[in-house]
Amino acid sequence: MSEKRSEISQLGEFGLIDRISTKFNPQNPSSIKGIGDDAAVIETGGDCVLLSTDMLVEDIHFDLSYMPIQHLGYKAVAVNISDIAAMNGKPEQITVSLALSNRFSIEAIDALYEGIKAACENYKVDLVGGDTTSSVSGLIISITAVGRVKKEKIAYRSGAMTGDIICVTGDLGAAFIGLQVLEREKQVFLANPQMQPNIERYDYMVKRLLKPEARTDIVFELQELGVTPTSMIDVSDGLASELFHISKNSGTGVRIYEDKIPIDNRTYETAVEFGLDPITCALNGGEDYELLFTIPQADFEKIKNHQDIHSIGYVHEKKAENVLITKNGNVVHLKAQGWDHFN
Ligand code: ADP
Ligand code: MG
């Protein structure tokens, strides 16, 4: 070992993952897709198996002073199911691993598992194992999700083709605004514990943050409509960051239109109230867990009347030229921000 010490912040999260992935090449032909997508793809002879893991760490990913612990359980499952959905797969099993300190009571862990159970019932997945260990103080929850998909239906980040239409589900930016609301209320409460939080007006955004849903419904509906996305990713880090993943992995560029980005009115108004630009919140805020995907133009007719699928732009051949056309017709280059845990 050399004495040299380099900071992880120089690489960022994605740089670190790239660095790890260059050191490992799959040795088994059954490892069809390893590091680098929403889930790994494993060949089994019949359908392919999808495998995805996400870890949530107290005070990095959640704050129990405003996150009810049941919701944390639900969300920890939903974010993993979302990665299976993002491969166009059907989730079937999860494992749950916990690191706990004596700060947590049996009642708290019961509540955590109530949320996990509600998510298992909602997404029709089975909890089939996990691991439990102790931690010095905080709670760490790591979930692995297993899913299934037919090989020809897999939607990788790398399949976008020139001319494809870019679609996104639901609406964006709400979870980020929900976080701003809760952070503000927390500061108000810390300054004056007598103050009762007044967040009913913000219910929609707060719920989007605390209890997100994985869009397994969209995977099912696309199947019913006979549409297989050419590429797909879930929006966990913000629209801009996810567009960069698709563009980079597909060797293309993307062009999206500001006036097509779906933002709920409540999100829009609250962003303005907080002095934030709603479009920036949609582009760079995280944790919406909507699906971003591309489809061939020939499939547009099939989805164009779907209430919850919005076409926001198209894929073009100029590699890495990722632009936003503003309402005034200006061309703005997108920046891949996303969350950086190492700064
Ligand atoms: P997502 O946001 O969809 O959960 P991530 O950005 O966390 O995706 O991960 C991207 C890819 O990198 C995935 O294939 C994931 O399995 C892989 N990955 C992340 N962290 C590590 C790690 N520490 N070692 C190996 N692979 C990793
Ligand atoms: Mg993902």
mmCIF file of C-alpha atoms and ligand atoms in Angstrom:
data_model
loop_
_atom_site.group_PDB
_atom_site.id
_atom_site.type_symbol
_atom_site.label_atom_id
_atom_site.label_comp_id
_atom_site.label_asym_id
_atom_site.label_seq_id
_atom_site.Cartn_x
_atom_site.Cartn_y
_atom_site.Cartn_z
ATOM 1 C CA MET A 1 0.000 0.000 0.000
ATOM 2 C CA SER A 2 1.316 3.457 -0.869
ATOM 3 C CA GLU A 3 1.135 6.316 1.620
ATOM 4 C CA LYS A 4 -0.889 8.415 -0.804
ATOM 5 C CA ARG A 5 -4.316 9.493 0.372
ATOM 6 C CA SER A 6 -6.863 10.843 -2.105
ATOM 7 C CA GLU A 7 -10.258 12.234 -1.192
ATOM 8 C CA ILE A 8 -13.390 10.433 -2.445
ATOM 9 C CA SER A 9 -14.923 13.861 -3.087
ATOM 10 C CA GLN A 10 -12.539 14.206 -6.067
ATOM 11 C CA LEU A 11 -14.431 11.386 -7.773
ATOM 12 C CA GLY A 12 -17.984 11.865 -6.512
ATOM 13 C CA GLU A 13 -20.415 8.983 -6.214
ATOM 14 C CA PHE A 14 -20.595 8.142 -9.915
ATOM 15 C CA GLY A 15 -16.822 8.451 -10.358
ATOM 16 C CA LEU A 16 -16.294 6.077 -7.449
ATOM 17 C CA ILE A 17 -18.721 3.530 -8.902
ATOM 18 C CA ASP A 18 -16.996 3.779 -12.316
ATOM 19 C CA ARG A 19 -13.647 3.209 -10.636
ATOM 20 C CA ILE A 20 -14.917 0.093 -8.844
ATOM 21 C CA SER A 21 -16.612 -1.262 -11.962
ATOM 22 C CA THR A 22 -13.455 -1.087 -14.125
ATOM 23 C CA LYS A 23 -11.771 -3.492 -11.674
ATOM 24 C CA PHE A 24 -14.410 -6.192 -11.995
ATOM 25 C CA ASN A 25 -15.332 -8.052 -15.149
ATOM 26 C CA PRO A 26 -18.055 -10.695 -15.017
ATOM 27 C CA GLN A 27 -16.612 -14.229 -15.078
ATOM 28 C CA ASN A 28 -19.918 -16.050 -15.456
ATOM 29 C CA PRO A 29 -21.835 -15.910 -18.717
ATOM 30 C CA SER A 30 -25.019 -15.720 -16.620
ATOM 31 C CA SER A 31 -23.997 -12.223 -15.431
ATOM 32 C CA ILE A 32 -25.553 -10.435 -18.402
ATOM 33 C CA LYS A 33 -25.357 -6.968 -16.870
ATOM 34 C CA GLY A 34 -23.195 -6.111 -13.876
ATOM 35 C CA ILE A 35 -22.473 -2.711 -12.355
ATOM 36 C CA GLY A 36 -23.912 0.312 -14.131
ATOM 37 C CA ASP A 37 -27.674 0.118 -14.452
ATOM 38 C CA ASP A 38 -30.646 0.274 -12.073
ATOM 39 C CA ALA A 39 -30.363 -3.461 -11.422
ATOM 40 C CA ALA A 40 -28.067 -6.307 -12.391
ATOM 41 C CA VAL A 41 -29.404 -8.824 -14.931
ATOM 42 C CA ILE A 42 -28.789 -12.545 -14.428
ATOM 43 C CA GLU A 43 -29.608 -15.198 -16.994
ATOM 44 C CA THR A 44 -31.378 -18.232 -15.571
ATOM 45 C CA GLY A 45 -32.380 -20.228 -18.614
ATOM 46 C CA GLY A 46 -35.939 -18.876 -18.656
ATOM 47 C CA ASP A 47 -36.710 -15.300 -17.626
ATOM 48 C CA CYS A 48 -33.868 -13.095 -16.457
ATOM 49 C CA VAL A 49 -33.461 -12.298 -12.771
ATOM 50 C CA LEU A 50 -33.011 -8.649 -11.747
ATOM 51 C CA LEU A 51 -31.075 -7.756 -8.607
ATOM 52 C CA SER A 52 -30.801 -4.357 -6.966
ATOM 53 C CA THR A 53 -29.609 -3.057 -3.580
ATOM 54 C CA ASP A 54 -30.036 0.315 -1.896
ATOM 55 C CA MET A 55 -28.913 1.405 1.524
ATOM 56 C CA LEU A 56 -30.458 4.200 3.594
ATOM 57 C CA VAL A 57 -28.384 5.729 6.372
ATOM 58 C CA GLU A 58 -29.815 7.815 9.201
ATOM 59 C CA ASP A 59 -28.987 11.521 8.929
ATOM 60 C CA ILE A 60 -27.686 11.050 5.375
ATOM 61 C CA HIS A 61 -30.830 9.751 3.643
ATOM 62 C CA PHE A 62 -33.457 10.289 6.319
ATOM 63 C CA ASP A 63 -34.049 12.286 9.468
ATOM 64 C CA LEU A 64 -36.195 10.516 12.055
ATOM 65 C CA SER A 65 -37.135 13.843 13.613
ATOM 66 C CA TYR A 66 -39.621 14.262 10.773
ATOM 67 C CA MET A 67 -39.684 10.879 9.057
ATOM 68 C CA PRO A 68 -42.222 8.570 10.756
ATOM 69 C CA ILE A 69 -40.439 5.239 11.060
ATOM 70 C CA GLN A 70 -43.293 3.317 9.323
ATOM 71 C CA HIS A 71 -42.832 5.555 6.305
ATOM 72 C CA LEU A 72 -39.119 4.874 6.355
ATOM 73 C CA GLY A 73 -39.857 1.157 6.129
ATOM 74 C CA TYR A 74 -42.241 1.732 3.241
ATOM 75 C CA LYS A 75 -39.859 4.047 1.412
ATOM 76 C CA ALA A 76 -36.854 1.749 1.813
ATOM 77 C CA VAL A 77 -38.829 -0.958 -0.002
ATOM 78 C CA ALA A 78 -40.317 1.388 -2.612
ATOM 79 C CA VAL A 79 -36.941 2.779 -3.720
ATOM 80 C CA ASN A 80 -35.645 -0.737 -4.375
ATOM 81 C CA ILE A 81 -38.792 -1.802 -6.192
ATOM 82 C CA SER A 82 -38.386 1.339 -8.282
ATOM 83 C CA ASP A 83 -35.024 0.051 -9.583
ATOM 84 C CA ILE A 84 -36.639 -3.229 -10.649
ATOM 85 C CA ALA A 85 -39.421 -1.261 -12.382
ATOM 86 C CA ALA A 86 -36.737 0.844 -14.101
ATOM 87 C CA MET A 87 -35.477 -2.327 -15.834
ATOM 88 C CA ASN A 88 -39.067 -3.025 -16.981
ATOM 89 C CA GLY A 89 -39.232 -5.936 -14.551
ATOM 90 C CA LYS A 90 -41.645 -7.379 -12.034
ATOM 91 C CA PRO A 91 -40.445 -7.338 -8.398
ATOM 92 C CA GLU A 92 -40.923 -10.585 -6.466
ATOM 93 C CA GLN A 93 -38.713 -10.803 -3.362
ATOM 94 C CA ILE A 94 -36.791 -8.549 -0.986
ATOM 95 C CA THR A 95 -34.280 -9.036 1.794
ATOM 96 C CA VAL A 96 -33.933 -6.434 4.563
ATOM 97 C CA SER A 97 -30.741 -5.836 6.542
ATOM 98 C CA LEU A 98 -30.608 -3.567 9.562
ATOM 99 C CA ALA A 99 -27.917 -2.077 11.740
ATOM 100 C CA LEU A 100 -29.524 -0.807 14.971
ATOM 101 C CA SER A 101 -28.447 0.816 18.191
ATOM 102 C CA ASN A 102 -30.134 0.514 21.604
ATOM 103 C CA ARG A 103 -31.744 3.898 20.864
ATOM 104 C CA PHE A 104 -34.439 1.910 19.020
ATOM 105 C CA SER A 105 -37.236 0.179 20.939
ATOM 106 C CA ILE A 106 -39.121 -2.962 19.950
ATOM 107 C CA GLU A 107 -42.088 -0.685 19.214
ATOM 108 C CA ALA A 108 -39.991 1.387 16.817
ATOM 109 C CA ILE A 109 -38.822 -1.714 14.955
ATOM 110 C CA ASP A 110 -42.396 -3.038 14.883
ATOM 111 C CA ALA A 111 -43.430 0.240 13.274
ATOM 112 C CA LEU A 112 -40.574 0.030 10.758
ATOM 113 C CA TYR A 113 -41.744 -3.453 9.758
ATOM 114 C CA GLU A 114 -45.367 -2.301 9.536
ATOM 115 C CA GLY A 115 -44.201 0.028 6.768
ATOM 116 C CA ILE A 116 -42.146 -2.722 5.149
ATOM 117 C CA LYS A 117 -45.177 -5.023 5.276
ATOM 118 C CA ALA A 118 -47.492 -2.404 3.758
ATOM 119 C CA ALA A 119 -45.048 -1.999 0.874
ATOM 120 C CA CYS A 120 -44.708 -5.786 0.453
ATOM 121 C CA GLU A 121 -48.506 -6.032 0.195
ATOM 122 C CA ASN A 122 -48.808 -3.083 -2.154
ATOM 123 C CA TYR A 123 -46.057 -4.231 -4.531
ATOM 124 C CA LYS A 124 -46.849 -7.928 -4.047
ATOM 125 C CA VAL A 125 -43.335 -8.859 -3.004
ATOM 126 C CA ASP A 126 -42.210 -11.355 -0.369
ATOM 127 C CA LEU A 127 -39.761 -10.596 2.405
ATOM 128 C CA VAL A 128 -37.495 -13.667 2.281
ATOM 129 C CA GLY A 129 -34.559 -12.821 4.558
ATOM 130 C CA GLY A 130 -32.002 -10.283 5.644
ATOM 131 C CA ASP A 131 -29.522 -9.613 8.402
ATOM 132 C CA THR A 132 -29.610 -7.818 11.751
ATOM 133 C CA THR A 133 -26.639 -6.309 13.483
ATOM 134 C CA SER A 134 -25.819 -3.505 15.883
ATOM 135 C CA SER A 135 -24.615 0.001 15.213
ATOM 136 C CA VAL A 136 -23.076 2.580 17.508
ATOM 137 C CA SER A 137 -25.908 5.069 17.209
ATOM 138 C CA GLY A 138 -27.771 5.476 13.933
ATOM 139 C CA LEU A 139 -30.067 3.243 11.918
ATOM 140 C CA ILE A 140 -28.925 1.758 8.626
ATOM 141 C CA ILE A 141 -31.344 -0.114 6.435
ATOM 142 C CA SER A 142 -30.212 -1.970 3.344
ATOM 143 C CA ILE A 143 -32.690 -3.679 1.052
ATOM 144 C CA THR A 144 -32.078 -5.986 -1.865
ATOM 145 C CA ALA A 145 -34.847 -6.520 -4.365
ATOM 146 C CA VAL A 146 -35.150 -9.432 -6.770
ATOM 147 C CA GLY A 147 -37.303 -9.242 -9.872
ATOM 148 C CA ARG A 148 -38.006 -11.008 -13.103
ATOM 149 C CA VAL A 149 -38.213 -9.931 -16.733
ATOM 150 C CA LYS A 150 -38.204 -11.527 -20.165
ATOM 151 C CA LYS A 151 -34.836 -10.960 -21.820
ATOM 152 C CA GLU A 152 -36.332 -9.149 -24.814
ATOM 153 C CA LYS A 153 -38.265 -6.758 -22.548
ATOM 154 C CA ILE A 154 -35.323 -5.499 -20.469
ATOM 155 C CA ALA A 155 -34.963 -1.720 -20.605
ATOM 156 C CA TYR A 156 -31.314 -0.779 -20.052
ATOM 157 C CA ARG A 157 -29.998 2.746 -19.681
ATOM 158 C CA SER A 158 -28.076 2.144 -22.891
ATOM 159 C CA GLY A 159 -30.815 1.465 -25.448
ATOM 160 C CA ALA A 160 -31.964 4.975 -26.463
ATOM 161 C CA MET A 161 -31.863 5.521 -30.239
ATOM 162 C CA THR A 162 -31.755 8.694 -32.296
ATOM 163 C CA GLY A 163 -35.286 9.947 -32.904
ATOM 164 C CA ASP A 164 -36.774 8.224 -29.841
ATOM 165 C CA ILE A 165 -39.266 10.176 -27.774
ATOM 166 C CA ILE A 166 -38.306 10.859 -24.159
ATOM 167 C CA CYS A 167 -41.114 10.274 -21.661
ATOM 168 C CA VAL A 168 -41.436 10.801 -17.938
ATOM 169 C CA THR A 169 -44.235 9.673 -15.624
ATOM 170 C CA GLY A 170 -46.114 11.612 -12.941
ATOM 171 C CA ASP A 171 -44.668 14.941 -11.876
ATOM 172 C CA LEU A 172 -41.241 16.084 -10.740
ATOM 173 C CA GLY A 173 -39.661 18.223 -8.042
ATOM 174 C CA ALA A 174 -42.314 17.603 -5.377
ATOM 175 C CA ALA A 175 -40.146 15.472 -3.069
ATOM 176 C CA PHE A 176 -37.398 18.090 -3.110
ATOM 177 C CA ILE A 177 -39.913 20.793 -2.181
ATOM 178 C CA GLY A 178 -41.320 18.487 0.531
ATOM 179 C CA LEU A 179 -37.804 18.286 1.968
ATOM 180 C CA GLN A 180 -37.482 22.094 1.982
ATOM 181 C CA VAL A 181 -40.818 22.354 3.827
ATOM 182 C CA LEU A 182 -39.797 19.812 6.480
ATOM 183 C CA GLU A 183 -36.342 21.349 6.933
ATOM 184 C CA ARG A 184 -37.915 24.775 7.428
ATOM 185 C CA GLU A 185 -40.435 23.452 9.952
ATOM 186 C CA LYS A 186 -37.663 21.657 11.797
ATOM 187 C CA GLN A 187 -35.706 24.901 12.147
ATOM 188 C CA VAL A 188 -38.840 26.712 13.344
ATOM 189 C CA PHE A 189 -39.465 23.953 15.877
ATOM 190 C CA LEU A 190 -35.858 23.953 17.107
ATOM 191 C CA ALA A 191 -36.030 27.713 17.591
ATOM 192 C CA ASN A 192 -39.360 27.496 19.423
ATOM 193 C CA PRO A 193 -40.512 24.017 20.521
ATOM 194 C CA GLN A 194 -43.950 25.439 21.459
ATOM 195 C CA MET A 195 -44.688 26.067 17.773
ATOM 196 C CA GLN A 196 -46.824 23.407 16.171
ATOM 197 C CA PRO A 197 -45.847 22.684 12.584
ATOM 198 C CA ASN A 198 -48.303 23.949 10.006
ATOM 199 C CA ILE A 199 -47.725 21.812 7.003
ATOM 200 C CA GLU A 200 -51.207 20.786 5.816
ATOM 201 C CA ARG A 201 -50.893 23.137 2.866
ATOM 202 C CA TYR A 202 -47.830 21.203 1.832
ATOM 203 C CA ASP A 203 -49.276 17.705 2.285
ATOM 204 C CA TYR A 204 -48.770 16.676 -1.323
ATOM 205 C CA MET A 205 -45.061 17.506 -1.447
ATOM 206 C CA VAL A 206 -44.348 16.143 2.028
ATOM 207 C CA LYS A 207 -46.065 12.876 1.143
ATOM 208 C CA ARG A 208 -44.052 12.617 -2.066
ATOM 209 C CA LEU A 209 -40.887 12.783 0.033
ATOM 210 C CA LEU A 210 -41.934 10.591 2.951
ATOM 211 C CA LYS A 211 -43.959 7.970 1.115
ATOM 212 C CA PRO A 212 -42.869 7.714 -2.509
ATOM 213 C CA GLU A 213 -44.330 5.050 -4.769
ATOM 214 C CA ALA A 214 -42.469 2.888 -7.266
ATOM 215 C CA ARG A 215 -44.176 3.038 -10.682
ATOM 216 C CA THR A 216 -44.799 -0.678 -11.114
ATOM 217 C CA ASP A 217 -48.220 0.391 -12.442
ATOM 218 C CA ILE A 218 -46.523 2.017 -15.444
ATOM 219 C CA VAL A 219 -44.482 -1.111 -16.207
ATOM 220 C CA PHE A 220 -47.726 -3.067 -16.272
ATOM 221 C CA GLU A 221 -49.544 -0.488 -18.410
ATOM 222 C CA LEU A 222 -46.732 -0.222 -20.944
ATOM 223 C CA GLN A 223 -46.877 -3.980 -21.266
ATOM 224 C CA GLU A 224 -50.663 -3.798 -21.827
ATOM 225 C CA LEU A 225 -50.140 -1.088 -24.459
ATOM 226 C CA GLY A 226 -47.541 -3.239 -26.204
ATOM 227 C CA VAL A 227 -44.727 -0.740 -25.613
ATOM 228 C CA THR A 228 -41.204 -1.798 -24.608
ATOM 229 C CA PRO A 229 -39.077 1.248 -23.744
ATOM 230 C CA THR A 230 -35.783 1.361 -25.627
ATOM 231 C CA SER A 231 -34.154 2.668 -22.439
ATOM 232 C CA MET A 232 -35.356 3.397 -18.921
ATOM 233 C CA ILE A 233 -34.152 4.701 -15.541
ATOM 234 C CA ASP A 234 -35.926 5.813 -12.391
ATOM 235 C CA VAL A 235 -35.678 9.435 -11.263
ATOM 236 C CA SER A 236 -33.848 9.155 -7.961
ATOM 237 C CA ASP A 237 -31.265 11.929 -8.339
ATOM 238 C CA GLY A 238 -33.181 14.425 -10.504
ATOM 239 C CA LEU A 239 -34.253 14.548 -14.141
ATOM 240 C CA ALA A 240 -31.003 16.112 -15.407
ATOM 241 C CA SER A 241 -28.803 13.493 -13.800
ATOM 242 C CA GLU A 242 -30.948 10.641 -15.161
ATOM 243 C CA LEU A 243 -30.968 12.147 -18.667
ATOM 244 C CA PHE A 244 -27.165 12.186 -18.512
ATOM 245 C CA HIS A 245 -27.101 8.497 -17.564
ATOM 246 C CA ILE A 246 -29.294 7.618 -20.543
ATOM 247 C CA SER A 247 -27.390 9.866 -22.925
ATOM 248 C CA LYS A 248 -23.959 8.648 -21.779
ATOM 249 C CA ASN A 249 -24.868 4.968 -21.767
ATOM 250 C CA SER A 250 -26.667 5.168 -25.110
ATOM 251 C CA GLY A 251 -24.006 7.295 -26.837
ATOM 252 C CA THR A 252 -26.591 9.910 -27.840
ATOM 253 C CA GLY A 253 -27.750 13.385 -26.836
ATOM 254 C CA VAL A 254 -31.088 14.569 -25.492
ATOM 255 C CA ARG A 255 -33.207 17.604 -26.196
ATOM 256 C CA ILE A 256 -36.002 18.402 -23.763
ATOM 257 C CA TYR A 257 -38.489 21.257 -23.586
ATOM 258 C CA GLU A 258 -39.007 23.325 -20.447
ATOM 259 C CA ASP A 259 -42.740 23.714 -21.020
ATOM 260 C CA LYS A 260 -43.187 19.929 -21.234
ATOM 261 C CA ILE A 261 -41.603 19.089 -17.865
ATOM 262 C CA PRO A 262 -44.475 17.963 -15.609
ATOM 263 C CA ILE A 263 -44.614 19.935 -12.368
ATOM 264 C CA ASP A 264 -47.665 19.840 -10.094
ATOM 265 C CA ASN A 265 -49.234 23.266 -9.375
ATOM 266 C CA ARG A 266 -48.693 22.816 -5.655
ATOM 267 C CA THR A 267 -45.001 22.137 -6.213
ATOM 268 C CA TYR A 268 -44.741 25.117 -8.537
ATOM 269 C CA GLU A 269 -46.379 27.515 -6.083
ATOM 270 C CA THR A 270 -44.392 26.300 -3.087
ATOM 271 C CA ALA A 271 -41.109 26.503 -5.015
ATOM 272 C CA VAL A 272 -41.897 30.139 -5.804
ATOM 273 C CA GLU A 273 -42.802 30.737 -2.138
ATOM 274 C CA PHE A 274 -39.380 29.376 -1.158
ATOM 275 C CA GLY A 275 -37.630 31.555 -3.728
ATOM 276 C CA LEU A 276 -36.679 28.513 -5.825
ATOM 277 C CA ASP A 277 -37.001 28.031 -9.561
ATOM 278 C CA PRO A 278 -39.538 25.205 -10.104
ATOM 279 C CA ILE A 279 -37.743 23.948 -13.225
ATOM 280 C CA THR A 280 -34.445 23.730 -11.368
ATOM 281 C CA CYS A 281 -36.228 21.760 -8.631
ATOM 282 C CA ALA A 282 -37.554 19.308 -11.243
ATOM 283 C CA LEU A 283 -34.168 19.023 -12.965
ATOM 284 C CA ASN A 284 -31.943 18.756 -9.923
ATOM 285 C CA GLY A 285 -34.164 17.839 -6.975
ATOM 286 C CA GLY A 286 -34.135 14.127 -6.218
ATOM 287 C CA GLU A 287 -36.280 11.291 -4.943
ATOM 288 C CA ASP A 288 -39.289 11.561 -7.228
ATOM 289 C CA TYR A 289 -39.013 7.851 -8.166
ATOM 290 C CA GLU A 290 -40.863 8.448 -11.412
ATOM 291 C CA LEU A 291 -39.776 6.566 -14.537
ATOM 292 C CA LEU A 292 -37.850 8.241 -17.351
ATOM 293 C CA PHE A 293 -37.831 6.261 -20.579
ATOM 294 C CA THR A 294 -37.468 6.447 -24.333
ATOM 295 C CA ILE A 295 -39.759 4.923 -26.955
ATOM 296 C CA PRO A 296 -39.597 4.706 -30.734
ATOM 297 C CA GLN A 297 -41.679 7.364 -32.520
ATOM 298 C CA ALA A 298 -43.822 4.564 -33.916
ATOM 299 C CA ASP A 299 -45.072 3.844 -30.378
ATOM 300 C CA PHE A 300 -46.099 7.422 -29.610
ATOM 301 C CA GLU A 301 -49.730 6.832 -30.652
ATOM 302 C CA LYS A 302 -50.012 4.111 -28.012
ATOM 303 C CA ILE A 303 -49.023 6.328 -25.088
ATOM 304 C CA LYS A 304 -50.127 9.785 -26.169
ATOM 305 C CA ASN A 305 -53.472 9.651 -24.345
ATOM 306 C CA HIS A 306 -52.055 8.194 -21.137
ATOM 307 C CA GLN A 307 -52.781 10.707 -18.356
ATOM 308 C CA ASP A 308 -49.623 10.021 -16.411
ATOM 309 C CA ILE A 309 -47.021 9.704 -19.182
ATOM 310 C CA HIS A 310 -45.585 12.950 -20.545
ATOM 311 C CA SER A 311 -43.363 13.296 -23.588
ATOM 312 C CA ILE A 312 -40.718 15.905 -22.824
ATOM 313 C CA GLY A 313 -38.346 15.779 -25.781
ATOM 314 C CA TYR A 314 -36.379 13.474 -28.018
ATOM 315 C CA VAL A 315 -33.067 11.711 -28.474
ATOM 316 C CA HIS A 316 -30.642 13.026 -31.103
ATOM 317 C CA GLU A 317 -27.385 11.766 -32.536
ATOM 318 C CA LYS A 318 -25.048 14.480 -31.173
ATOM 319 C CA LYS A 319 -23.310 12.569 -28.454
ATOM 320 C CA ALA A 320 -23.519 14.139 -24.993
ATOM 321 C CA GLU A 321 -25.200 17.291 -26.300
ATOM 322 C CA ASN A 322 -27.901 17.430 -23.640
ATOM 323 C CA VAL A 323 -29.989 20.552 -23.901
ATOM 324 C CA LEU A 324 -33.119 22.184 -22.543
ATOM 325 C CA ILE A 325 -35.159 24.447 -24.799
ATOM 326 C CA THR A 326 -36.617 27.180 -22.587
ATOM 327 C CA LYS A 327 -40.084 28.684 -22.959
ATOM 328 C CA ASN A 328 -38.449 31.585 -24.828
ATOM 329 C CA GLY A 329 -36.725 29.238 -27.241
ATOM 330 C CA ASN A 330 -33.250 29.588 -25.697
ATOM 331 C CA VAL A 331 -30.995 26.538 -25.765
ATOM 332 C CA VAL A 332 -29.496 25.776 -22.346
ATOM 333 C CA HIS A 333 -26.945 23.018 -21.748
ATOM 334 C CA LEU A 334 -28.053 20.696 -18.969
ATOM 335 C CA LYS A 335 -25.764 19.960 -16.055
ATOM 336 C CA ALA A 336 -25.743 16.538 -14.462
ATOM 337 C CA GLN A 337 -26.061 17.523 -10.847
ATOM 338 C CA GLY A 338 -27.705 14.811 -8.856
ATOM 339 C CA TRP A 339 -26.862 14.351 -5.228
ATOM 340 C CA ASP A 340 -23.277 14.200 -4.170
ATOM 341 C CA HIS A 341 -22.885 12.526 -0.803
ATOM 342 C CA PHE A 342 -19.159 13.165 -0.645
ATOM 343 C CA ASN A 343 -19.111 16.963 -0.563
HETATM 344 P P1 ADP B 1 -29.482 3.614 -8.502
HETATM 345 O O1 ADP B 1 -29.515 5.115 -8.281
HETATM 346 O O2 ADP B 1 -30.320 3.180 -9.658
HETATM 347 O O3 ADP B 1 -29.720 2.820 -7.237
HETATM 348 P P2 ADP B 1 -26.624 3.696 -8.257
HETATM 349 O O4 ADP B 1 -26.187 4.995 -8.836
HETATM 350 O O5 ADP B 1 -26.723 3.536 -6.774
HETATM 351 O O6 ADP B 1 -27.995 3.283 -8.967
HETATM 352 O O7 ADP B 1 -25.674 2.548 -8.783
HETATM 353 C C1 ADP B 1 -25.310 2.456 -10.151
HETATM 354 C C2 ADP B 1 -24.661 1.095 -10.378
HETATM 355 O O8 ADP B 1 -23.477 0.938 -9.598
HETATM 356 C C3 ADP B 1 -25.528 -0.104 -10.015
HETATM 357 O O9 ADP B 1 -25.265 -1.124 -10.961
HETATM 358 C C4 ADP B 1 -25.016 -0.517 -8.632
HETATM 359 O O10 ADP B 1 -25.265 -1.889 -8.372
HETATM 360 C C5 ADP B 1 -23.528 -0.234 -8.772
HETATM 361 N N1 ADP B 1 -22.840 0.067 -7.489
HETATM 362 C C6 ADP B 1 -23.110 1.090 -6.631
HETATM 363 N N2 ADP B 1 -22.275 1.068 -5.571
HETATM 364 C C7 ADP B 1 -21.447 -0.014 -5.753
HETATM 365 C C8 ADP B 1 -20.370 -0.586 -4.999
HETATM 366 N N3 ADP B 1 -19.979 -0.035 -3.838
HETATM 367 N N4 ADP B 1 -19.760 -1.696 -5.489
HETATM 368 C C9 ADP B 1 -20.180 -2.251 -6.654
HETATM 369 N N5 ADP B 1 -21.177 -1.759 -7.412
HETATM 370 C C10 ADP B 1 -21.821 -0.656 -6.982
HETATM 371 MG MG MG B 2 -32.174 3.596 -10.240
#
